[in-house]
Amino acid sequence: MRAHWSKLGFILVAIGSAVGLGNIWRFPYIVGESGGGAFLIPYFIAILFFGIPVMLIGLAAGRKFKGSVLTTLGKINPKIKYIGLIPVIVTLAILSYYLVITGWTFGYFIFSIFGYMSFDAFTETLYPLFLFFGAVALIALIVKLGIKRGIERTCKYLLPLLFLFILIILVKSLSLPNAMEGIKFYLTPDLSMLSNPRIWLLAFGQAFFSLSVGFGIMLTYGSYLSNKENIPRSAFTIAGADTLIAILAGFIIFPIVFSFGFSPSAGPELVFIALPEIFSVMSFGQIFGALFFLLLFIGAMTSAISMLEVGVTILIDERKFSRTKATILISSIIALIGLPSALSYSGFNITLLGRPFLDSMDIIFGSFLAPIGAISLCIAIGWFWDSKKLLNEINKNSKIKIPYLMIYLVKYVIPIVLFGVFALELLKLL
Ligand code: PFF
């Protein structure tokens, strides 16, 4: 018998996957750069008409066929089974460097209590490597414990804590002097930005990454979903929680950054360079810094768990591996391919395509190939599974029925738009 999530358990593990570094660090930064409040318009459209439909088909396919990404696609049509490898490879490649950053967040959690090390000094040591191995071992342990005893239980304890930390830091952040300046910057809509197609494509890419859709995660988690669950309601709850947390993260980051006179466009460096400087001078900064980095660590870890589970479920369903063996094998591979990312800022200076290895991995897999993974899933499920059956599976226990229009979105509109996202990333790369 395949294990099932409990009702609340499923919502929490899916939110755990969705909420991560993408919400707390990337979203506010992109909003700030892309027209402030105006960015919310394409973003909401991307979530509603693009992210949610892809989430719905993933959950429905996983639940119907009760199998890993490969197993499920193989059951839909044996010819398309191995198309599933595309999103899976993208997901595991992302996991390899995502866990390096997860390690950093834990390092900075410790630093916020005992005193910060500068980012350069930190990354020159071997600490990032040890933290990376620690993060791999920790999520492997949780995934090895299984769907209910491992993943569901971890998310049940940690996610409420994550919400609580967000609220505490939010109150502090909004009470800082000049907080309003930051909020003004964050929310003042620059509507002229909406005529720029780049902003729209950026919103689509961000929506997929943030919701964890198009990576085979919702399909894998859906395969452990009971037949009684209401898929549309779950999808709207997950997307709503993910979006709320992303928006709240902006209300945390911008007041802090503005109060202390930093530039909001500090980009990737913001979290590990600007924020530690700020926490070291803020009143009670030790406590708020520790809460902030712990919250990032929790968000990152619960996302990483979902990525590992994608690979583990494949070995269990396809190769009849025991969960323990599957977890050991996949996490060892992750430890190996993550190694150059973990060392990329160190004295070893490991680069790829002229950039630190980790940055290149993020560009190649996180931005560039991620849309291709999502297109593969839309085509495999949308084109090869009978549309009526697909819609029936989605709407099975729901009073509000998702209309047939969604099938057109999944079959035509979404793949074309995602191809645009891919092309945009390609242009950036050249
Ligand atoms: N949704 C996660 C975040 O916002 O940080 C990131 C993520 C998780 C991306 C899982 C991809 C993935 F497969």
Coordinates of C-alpha atoms and ligand atoms in Angstrom, one line a residue:
M1 CA 0.0 0.0 0.0
R2 CA 1.3 3.4 -1.0
A3 CA 1.6 5.8 1.9
H4 CA -0.8 8.8 2.0
W5 CA -0.4 12.3 3.4
S6 CA -3.0 13.4 5.9
K7 CA -5.2 16.3 4.7
L8 CA -3.3 19.1 6.5
G9 CA 0.0 17.2 6.1
F10 CA -0.3 17.4 2.3
I11 CA -0.9 21.2 2.3
L12 CA 2.0 21.7 4.6
V13 CA 4.5 19.6 2.7
A14 CA 3.5 21.3 -0.6
I15 CA 3.8 24.8 1.0
G16 CA 7.1 23.6 2.4
S17 CA 8.3 22.8 -1.1
A18 CA 7.0 26.1 -2.5
V19 CA 8.2 28.5 0.2
G20 CA 12.0 28.8 0.1
L21 CA 14.8 31.0 -1.0
G22 CA 12.7 32.0 -4.0
N23 CA 10.2 33.8 -1.8
I24 CA 12.3 35.3 0.9
W25 CA 15.2 36.5 -1.1
R26 CA 14.5 36.4 -4.8
F27 CA 10.9 37.7 -5.0
P28 CA 11.5 41.0 -3.1
Y29 CA 14.6 41.7 -5.1
I30 CA 12.9 41.1 -8.4
V31 CA 9.9 43.3 -7.4
G32 CA 12.2 46.1 -6.5
E33 CA 14.0 45.9 -9.8
S34 CA 10.9 45.5 -12.0
G35 CA 8.6 48.3 -11.4
G36 CA 7.7 47.9 -7.7
G37 CA 4.0 47.2 -7.1
A38 CA 3.4 47.1 -10.9
F39 CA 5.3 43.8 -11.0
L40 CA 2.5 42.2 -8.9
I41 CA 0.1 42.4 -11.9
P42 CA 2.1 40.1 -14.2
Y43 CA 3.0 38.0 -11.2
F44 CA -0.6 37.4 -10.1
I45 CA -1.5 36.6 -13.7
A46 CA 1.4 34.2 -13.9
I47 CA 0.4 32.4 -10.7
L48 CA -3.3 32.2 -11.6
F49 CA -3.3 31.3 -15.3
F50 CA 0.1 29.5 -15.5
G51 CA 1.4 28.3 -12.2
I52 CA -1.9 26.9 -10.9
P53 CA -2.9 25.0 -14.0
V54 CA 0.5 23.3 -14.2
M55 CA 0.2 22.5 -10.5
L56 CA -3.3 21.0 -11.1
I57 CA -2.2 18.7 -13.9
G58 CA 0.9 17.5 -11.9
L59 CA -1.2 16.7 -8.8
A60 CA -3.9 15.0 -10.9
A61 CA -1.4 12.9 -12.9
G62 CA 0.5 11.8 -9.7
R63 CA -2.7 10.9 -7.8
K64 CA -4.3 9.0 -10.7
F65 CA -1.3 6.9 -11.6
K66 CA 0.3 6.7 -8.2
G67 CA 3.8 6.7 -9.4
S68 CA 7.0 8.7 -9.7
V69 CA 7.5 11.1 -12.6
L70 CA 8.8 8.3 -14.9
T71 CA 6.2 5.7 -13.8
T72 CA 3.3 8.1 -14.2
L73 CA 4.3 9.3 -17.7
G74 CA 5.0 5.7 -18.7
K75 CA 1.5 4.8 -17.7
I76 CA 0.0 7.7 -19.6
N77 CA 1.9 6.5 -22.7
P78 CA 5.0 4.3 -22.7
K79 CA 6.5 6.5 -25.5
I80 CA 6.7 9.6 -23.4
K81 CA 8.1 7.9 -20.2
Y82 CA 11.6 9.2 -20.6
I83 CA 10.6 12.8 -21.3
G84 CA 10.2 12.8 -17.5
L85 CA 14.0 12.7 -17.2
I86 CA 14.2 16.3 -18.3
P87 CA 12.4 17.9 -15.3
V88 CA 14.0 15.3 -13.0
I89 CA 17.6 16.1 -14.1
V90 CA 16.8 19.8 -13.8
T91 CA 15.4 19.3 -10.3
L92 CA 18.3 17.3 -9.0
A93 CA 20.9 19.7 -10.5
I94 CA 19.1 22.6 -8.8
L95 CA 19.2 20.6 -5.5
S96 CA 22.9 20.2 -5.7
Y97 CA 23.6 23.9 -5.4
Y98 CA 20.4 24.8 -3.5
L99 CA 21.8 22.7 -0.6
V100 CA 25.0 24.7 -0.7
I101 CA 23.0 27.9 -0.1
T102 CA 21.0 26.0 2.5
G103 CA 24.3 25.3 4.3
W104 CA 25.2 29.0 4.1
T105 CA 21.9 29.9 5.8
F106 CA 22.6 27.6 8.7
G107 CA 26.2 29.0 8.9
Y108 CA 24.8 32.5 9.1
F109 CA 22.3 31.4 11.7
I110 CA 25.2 30.3 13.9
F111 CA 27.1 33.5 13.1
S112 CA 24.2 35.7 14.1
I113 CA 24.6 34.3 17.6
F114 CA 28.3 34.3 17.9
G115 CA 29.3 37.2 15.5
Y116 CA 29.4 37.4 11.7
M117 CA 32.2 36.5 9.5
S118 CA 32.4 38.4 6.3
F119 CA 31.0 36.5 3.3
D120 CA 34.4 36.4 1.6
A121 CA 36.2 35.1 4.6
F122 CA 33.5 32.6 5.2
T123 CA 33.5 31.2 1.7
E124 CA 37.3 30.9 1.7
T125 CA 37.2 28.4 4.6
L126 CA 36.0 24.9 4.3
Y127 CA 32.9 25.6 6.4
P128 CA 30.6 25.9 3.4
L129 CA 31.7 22.4 2.4
F130 CA 31.0 20.9 5.8
L131 CA 27.7 22.7 6.0
F132 CA 26.7 21.4 2.6
F133 CA 27.5 17.8 3.6
G134 CA 25.5 18.4 6.8
A135 CA 22.5 19.7 4.8
V136 CA 22.7 16.7 2.5
A137 CA 22.8 14.3 5.4
L138 CA 19.9 16.0 7.2
I139 CA 17.5 16.0 4.3
A140 CA 18.6 12.4 3.5
L141 CA 17.7 11.4 7.0
I142 CA 14.3 13.0 6.8
V143 CA 13.5 11.5 3.4
K144 CA 14.7 8.1 4.5
L145 CA 12.2 8.2 7.4
G146 CA 9.5 8.2 4.8
I147 CA 6.5 10.2 3.6
K148 CA 4.6 10.4 6.9
R149 CA 7.2 9.9 9.6
G150 CA 9.9 11.9 7.8
I151 CA 8.6 14.6 5.4
E152 CA 5.1 15.2 6.8
R153 CA 6.2 15.3 10.4
T154 CA 9.1 17.6 9.7
C155 CA 6.9 20.1 7.8
K156 CA 4.2 19.9 10.5
Y157 CA 6.6 21.1 13.1
L158 CA 8.7 23.5 11.1
L159 CA 6.2 25.4 8.9
P160 CA 4.2 26.9 11.8
L161 CA 7.5 28.0 13.2
L162 CA 8.4 29.6 9.9
F163 CA 5.1 31.6 9.8
L164 CA 5.7 32.7 13.4
F165 CA 9.3 33.9 12.7
I166 CA 8.0 35.8 9.6
L167 CA 5.4 37.6 11.7
I168 CA 7.9 38.5 14.5
I169 CA 10.5 39.9 12.0
L170 CA 7.7 41.7 10.1
V171 CA 6.7 43.6 13.2
K172 CA 10.3 44.6 13.9
S173 CA 10.9 45.6 10.4
L174 CA 7.8 47.8 10.0
S175 CA 8.7 49.6 13.3
L176 CA 12.1 50.7 12.1
P177 CA 12.7 54.3 11.3
N178 CA 12.3 55.0 7.6
A179 CA 10.3 51.8 7.2
M180 CA 7.8 53.8 5.0
E181 CA 10.6 54.7 2.6
G182 CA 11.2 51.0 1.9
I183 CA 7.5 50.3 1.6
K184 CA 7.1 53.1 -0.9
F185 CA 10.0 51.8 -3.0
Y186 CA 8.5 48.3 -2.8
L187 CA 5.0 49.2 -3.7
T188 CA 5.0 52.3 -5.8
P189 CA 3.9 51.0 -9.2
D190 CA 5.9 52.0 -12.2
L191 CA 3.2 51.1 -14.7
S192 CA 5.4 51.9 -17.7
M193 CA 7.4 48.7 -16.8
L194 CA 4.4 46.7 -17.9
S195 CA 5.0 47.4 -21.5
N196 CA 8.3 45.7 -21.3
P197 CA 7.9 42.0 -22.2
R198 CA 10.9 41.1 -20.2
I199 CA 9.1 41.9 -17.0
W200 CA 6.3 39.5 -18.0
L201 CA 8.7 36.7 -18.8
L202 CA 10.5 37.3 -15.5
A203 CA 7.2 37.1 -13.7
F204 CA 6.4 33.7 -15.3
G205 CA 9.9 32.3 -14.5
Q206 CA 9.6 33.5 -10.9
A207 CA 6.1 32.1 -10.5
F208 CA 7.1 28.6 -11.6
F209 CA 10.2 28.6 -9.5
S210 CA 8.4 29.9 -6.4
L211 CA 5.5 27.5 -6.7
S212 CA 7.8 24.6 -7.4
V213 CA 5.8 23.7 -10.5
G214 CA 7.3 22.2 -13.6
F215 CA 9.9 20.2 -11.6
G216 CA 8.0 17.0 -11.1
I217 CA 7.5 17.8 -7.5
M218 CA 3.8 18.3 -7.5
L219 CA 3.5 15.1 -9.5
T220 CA 5.6 13.1 -7.0
Y221 CA 3.8 14.6 -4.0
G222 CA 0.5 14.0 -5.7
S223 CA 1.3 10.3 -6.0
Y224 CA 1.0 10.1 -2.2
L225 CA -2.3 12.0 -2.2
S226 CA -5.5 10.3 -1.2
N227 CA -8.4 10.0 -3.7
K228 CA -10.6 11.9 -1.4
E229 CA -8.6 15.1 -1.6
N230 CA -9.9 18.2 -3.3
I231 CA -7.2 19.1 -5.8
P232 CA -8.3 22.6 -6.9
R233 CA -8.8 23.7 -3.3
S234 CA -5.4 22.4 -2.3
A235 CA -3.7 24.1 -5.3
F236 CA -5.3 27.5 -4.5
T237 CA -4.3 27.2 -0.8
I238 CA -0.7 26.3 -1.7
A239 CA -0.4 29.1 -4.2
G240 CA -2.1 31.6 -1.9
A241 CA 0.2 30.8 1.0
D242 CA 3.3 30.9 -1.2
T243 CA 2.3 34.3 -2.7
L244 CA 1.4 35.7 0.7
I245 CA 4.8 34.8 2.1
A246 CA 6.6 36.2 -0.9
I247 CA 4.8 39.5 -0.5
L248 CA 5.4 39.6 3.3
A249 CA 9.1 39.0 2.6
G250 CA 9.1 42.2 0.7
F251 CA 7.6 44.0 3.7
I252 CA 10.5 42.6 5.8
I253 CA 13.4 43.2 3.4
F254 CA 12.8 46.7 2.1
P255 CA 12.1 48.5 5.4
I256 CA 15.3 47.0 6.8
V257 CA 17.4 47.8 3.8
F258 CA 16.1 51.4 3.6
S259 CA 16.4 52.1 7.3
F260 CA 20.0 51.3 7.2
G261 CA 20.8 53.2 4.0
F262 CA 21.6 50.2 1.8
S263 CA 20.8 49.8 -1.9
P264 CA 17.9 47.5 -2.5
S265 CA 19.5 46.4 -5.8
A266 CA 22.3 44.7 -3.9
G267 CA 20.9 41.6 -5.5
P268 CA 22.2 38.2 -4.7
E269 CA 24.6 39.6 -2.2
L270 CA 21.9 41.3 -0.2
V271 CA 21.1 38.4 2.1
F272 CA 24.6 37.3 3.0
I273 CA 26.4 40.6 2.9
A274 CA 24.1 43.6 3.5
L275 CA 21.7 41.9 6.0
P276 CA 24.5 40.6 8.4
E277 CA 25.9 44.2 8.5
I278 CA 22.5 45.5 9.3
F279 CA 21.7 42.9 12.0
S280 CA 25.0 43.6 13.7
V281 CA 24.0 47.2 14.4
M282 CA 20.2 46.8 14.8
S283 CA 18.8 46.8 18.3
F284 CA 18.3 43.1 19.3
G285 CA 20.0 42.3 16.0
Q286 CA 21.4 39.1 17.3
I287 CA 17.9 37.7 18.0
F288 CA 16.4 39.0 14.7
G289 CA 19.3 37.9 12.7
A290 CA 19.2 34.4 14.2
L291 CA 15.4 34.2 13.6
F292 CA 15.8 35.5 10.0
F293 CA 18.5 33.0 9.0
L294 CA 16.8 30.1 10.8
L295 CA 13.6 31.0 8.9
L296 CA 15.6 30.9 5.6
F297 CA 17.1 27.6 6.6
I298 CA 13.7 26.1 7.3
G299 CA 12.3 27.3 4.1
A300 CA 15.3 26.0 2.1
M301 CA 15.3 22.7 3.8
T302 CA 11.7 21.9 3.3
S303 CA 12.1 22.8 -0.4
A304 CA 15.2 20.6 -0.7
I305 CA 13.4 17.7 0.8
S306 CA 10.8 17.8 -2.0
M307 CA 13.5 17.9 -4.7
L308 CA 15.3 14.8 -3.2
E309 CA 11.9 13.0 -3.0
V310 CA 11.5 13.3 -6.7
G311 CA 14.6 11.2 -7.4
V312 CA 14.0 8.8 -4.5
T313 CA 10.4 8.0 -5.6
I314 CA 11.7 7.1 -9.1
L315 CA 14.1 4.5 -7.7
I316 CA 11.5 3.1 -5.4
D317 CA 8.8 2.8 -8.1
E318 CA 10.9 2.0 -11.1
R319 CA 13.7 -0.1 -9.7
K320 CA 12.0 -1.5 -6.6
F321 CA 14.8 0.0 -4.4
S322 CA 14.1 0.2 -0.6
R323 CA 13.6 3.8 0.5
T324 CA 16.9 3.7 2.5
K325 CA 18.9 2.5 -0.5
A326 CA 17.3 4.9 -2.9
T327 CA 17.9 7.8 -0.5
I328 CA 21.5 6.9 0.1
L329 CA 22.2 6.6 -3.7
I330 CA 20.5 9.8 -4.7
S331 CA 21.9 11.9 -1.9
S332 CA 25.4 10.5 -2.6
I333 CA 25.1 11.7 -6.2
I334 CA 23.9 15.1 -5.0
A335 CA 26.9 15.3 -2.6
L336 CA 29.2 14.6 -5.5
I337 CA 27.7 17.0 -8.1
G338 CA 27.3 19.7 -5.4
L339 CA 31.0 19.5 -4.5
P340 CA 32.2 22.0 -7.1
S341 CA 29.4 24.4 -6.2
A342 CA 30.2 24.1 -2.5
L343 CA 33.9 25.0 -3.3
S344 CA 33.2 27.5 -6.0
Y345 CA 33.9 30.6 -3.9
S346 CA 36.7 29.0 -1.9
G347 CA 40.4 29.2 -2.6
F348 CA 40.0 26.4 -5.1
N349 CA 38.2 28.9 -7.3
I350 CA 36.1 26.5 -9.3
T351 CA 34.5 28.1 -12.3
L352 CA 32.3 27.1 -15.2
L353 CA 31.8 29.3 -18.3
G354 CA 33.8 32.0 -16.6
R355 CA 31.6 32.3 -13.5
P356 CA 31.8 30.7 -10.1
F357 CA 30.5 27.1 -10.5
L358 CA 27.4 27.7 -8.3
D359 CA 26.4 30.8 -10.3
S360 CA 26.6 29.0 -13.6
M361 CA 24.6 26.0 -12.2
D362 CA 21.9 28.5 -11.2
I363 CA 21.9 30.2 -14.6
I364 CA 21.9 26.9 -16.5
F365 CA 19.5 24.9 -14.5
G366 CA 17.6 27.4 -12.3
S367 CA 16.8 29.9 -15.0
F368 CA 17.6 28.5 -18.4
L369 CA 16.6 24.8 -18.4
A370 CA 13.8 25.0 -15.8
P371 CA 11.2 26.3 -18.4
I372 CA 12.2 23.3 -20.7
G373 CA 11.4 20.9 -17.8
A374 CA 8.0 22.6 -17.3
I375 CA 7.3 22.5 -21.1
S376 CA 8.1 18.8 -21.1
L377 CA 5.5 18.1 -18.3
C378 CA 2.8 20.3 -20.0
I379 CA 3.3 18.5 -23.3
A380 CA 3.6 15.0 -21.8
I381 CA 0.5 15.3 -19.6
G382 CA -1.5 17.8 -21.7
W383 CA -1.1 16.2 -25.0
F384 CA -0.9 12.5 -24.2
W385 CA -3.5 12.1 -21.4
D386 CA -7.1 12.2 -22.5
S387 CA -8.2 15.8 -21.7
K388 CA -11.6 14.8 -20.4
K389 CA -10.1 12.3 -18.0
L390 CA -7.5 14.8 -16.9
L391 CA -10.1 17.4 -16.1
N392 CA -12.3 14.8 -14.3
E393 CA -9.4 13.8 -12.1
I394 CA -8.8 17.4 -11.2
N395 CA -12.4 18.2 -10.5
K396 CA -13.3 14.9 -8.8
N397 CA -14.0 16.1 -5.3
S398 CA -14.4 19.8 -6.0
K399 CA -17.6 21.9 -6.0
I400 CA -15.9 24.6 -8.0
K401 CA -15.1 23.1 -11.4
I402 CA -12.0 24.1 -13.3
P403 CA -13.2 24.9 -16.8
Y404 CA -12.0 23.2 -20.0
L405 CA -10.2 26.4 -21.0
M406 CA -7.4 25.3 -18.7
I407 CA -6.6 22.5 -21.0
Y408 CA -5.9 25.0 -23.8
L409 CA -3.7 26.9 -21.5
V410 CA -1.7 23.8 -20.6
K411 CA -1.5 22.5 -24.2
Y412 CA -0.7 25.6 -26.1
V413 CA -0.4 28.9 -24.3
I414 CA 1.8 27.9 -21.4
P415 CA 4.4 26.0 -23.5
I416 CA 4.7 28.9 -25.9
V417 CA 5.1 31.5 -23.1
L418 CA 7.6 29.2 -21.3
F419 CA 9.6 29.0 -24.5
G420 CA 9.7 32.8 -24.4
V421 CA 11.2 32.6 -20.9
F422 CA 13.7 30.1 -22.2
A423 CA 14.6 32.3 -25.2
L424 CA 15.0 35.3 -22.9
E425 CA 17.5 33.4 -20.7
L426 CA 19.3 32.2 -23.8
L427 CA 19.8 35.8 -24.9
K428 CA 21.1 36.8 -21.5
L429 CA 23.5 33.9 -21.6
L430 CA 24.9 34.8 -25.0
Ligands
PFF1 N1 10.0 26.9 -4.6 C1 11.3 26.9 -4.0 C2 11.6 28.4 -3.6 O1 10.8 29.3 -3.9 O2 12.7 28.6 -3.1 C3 12.4 26.5 -4.9 C4 12.3 25.3 -5.6 C5 11.9 24.1 -5.0 C6 12.6 25.2 -7.0 C7 11.8 23.0 -5.7 C8 12.6 24.1 -7.6 C9 12.1 23.0 -7.0 F1 12.1 21.8 -7.7

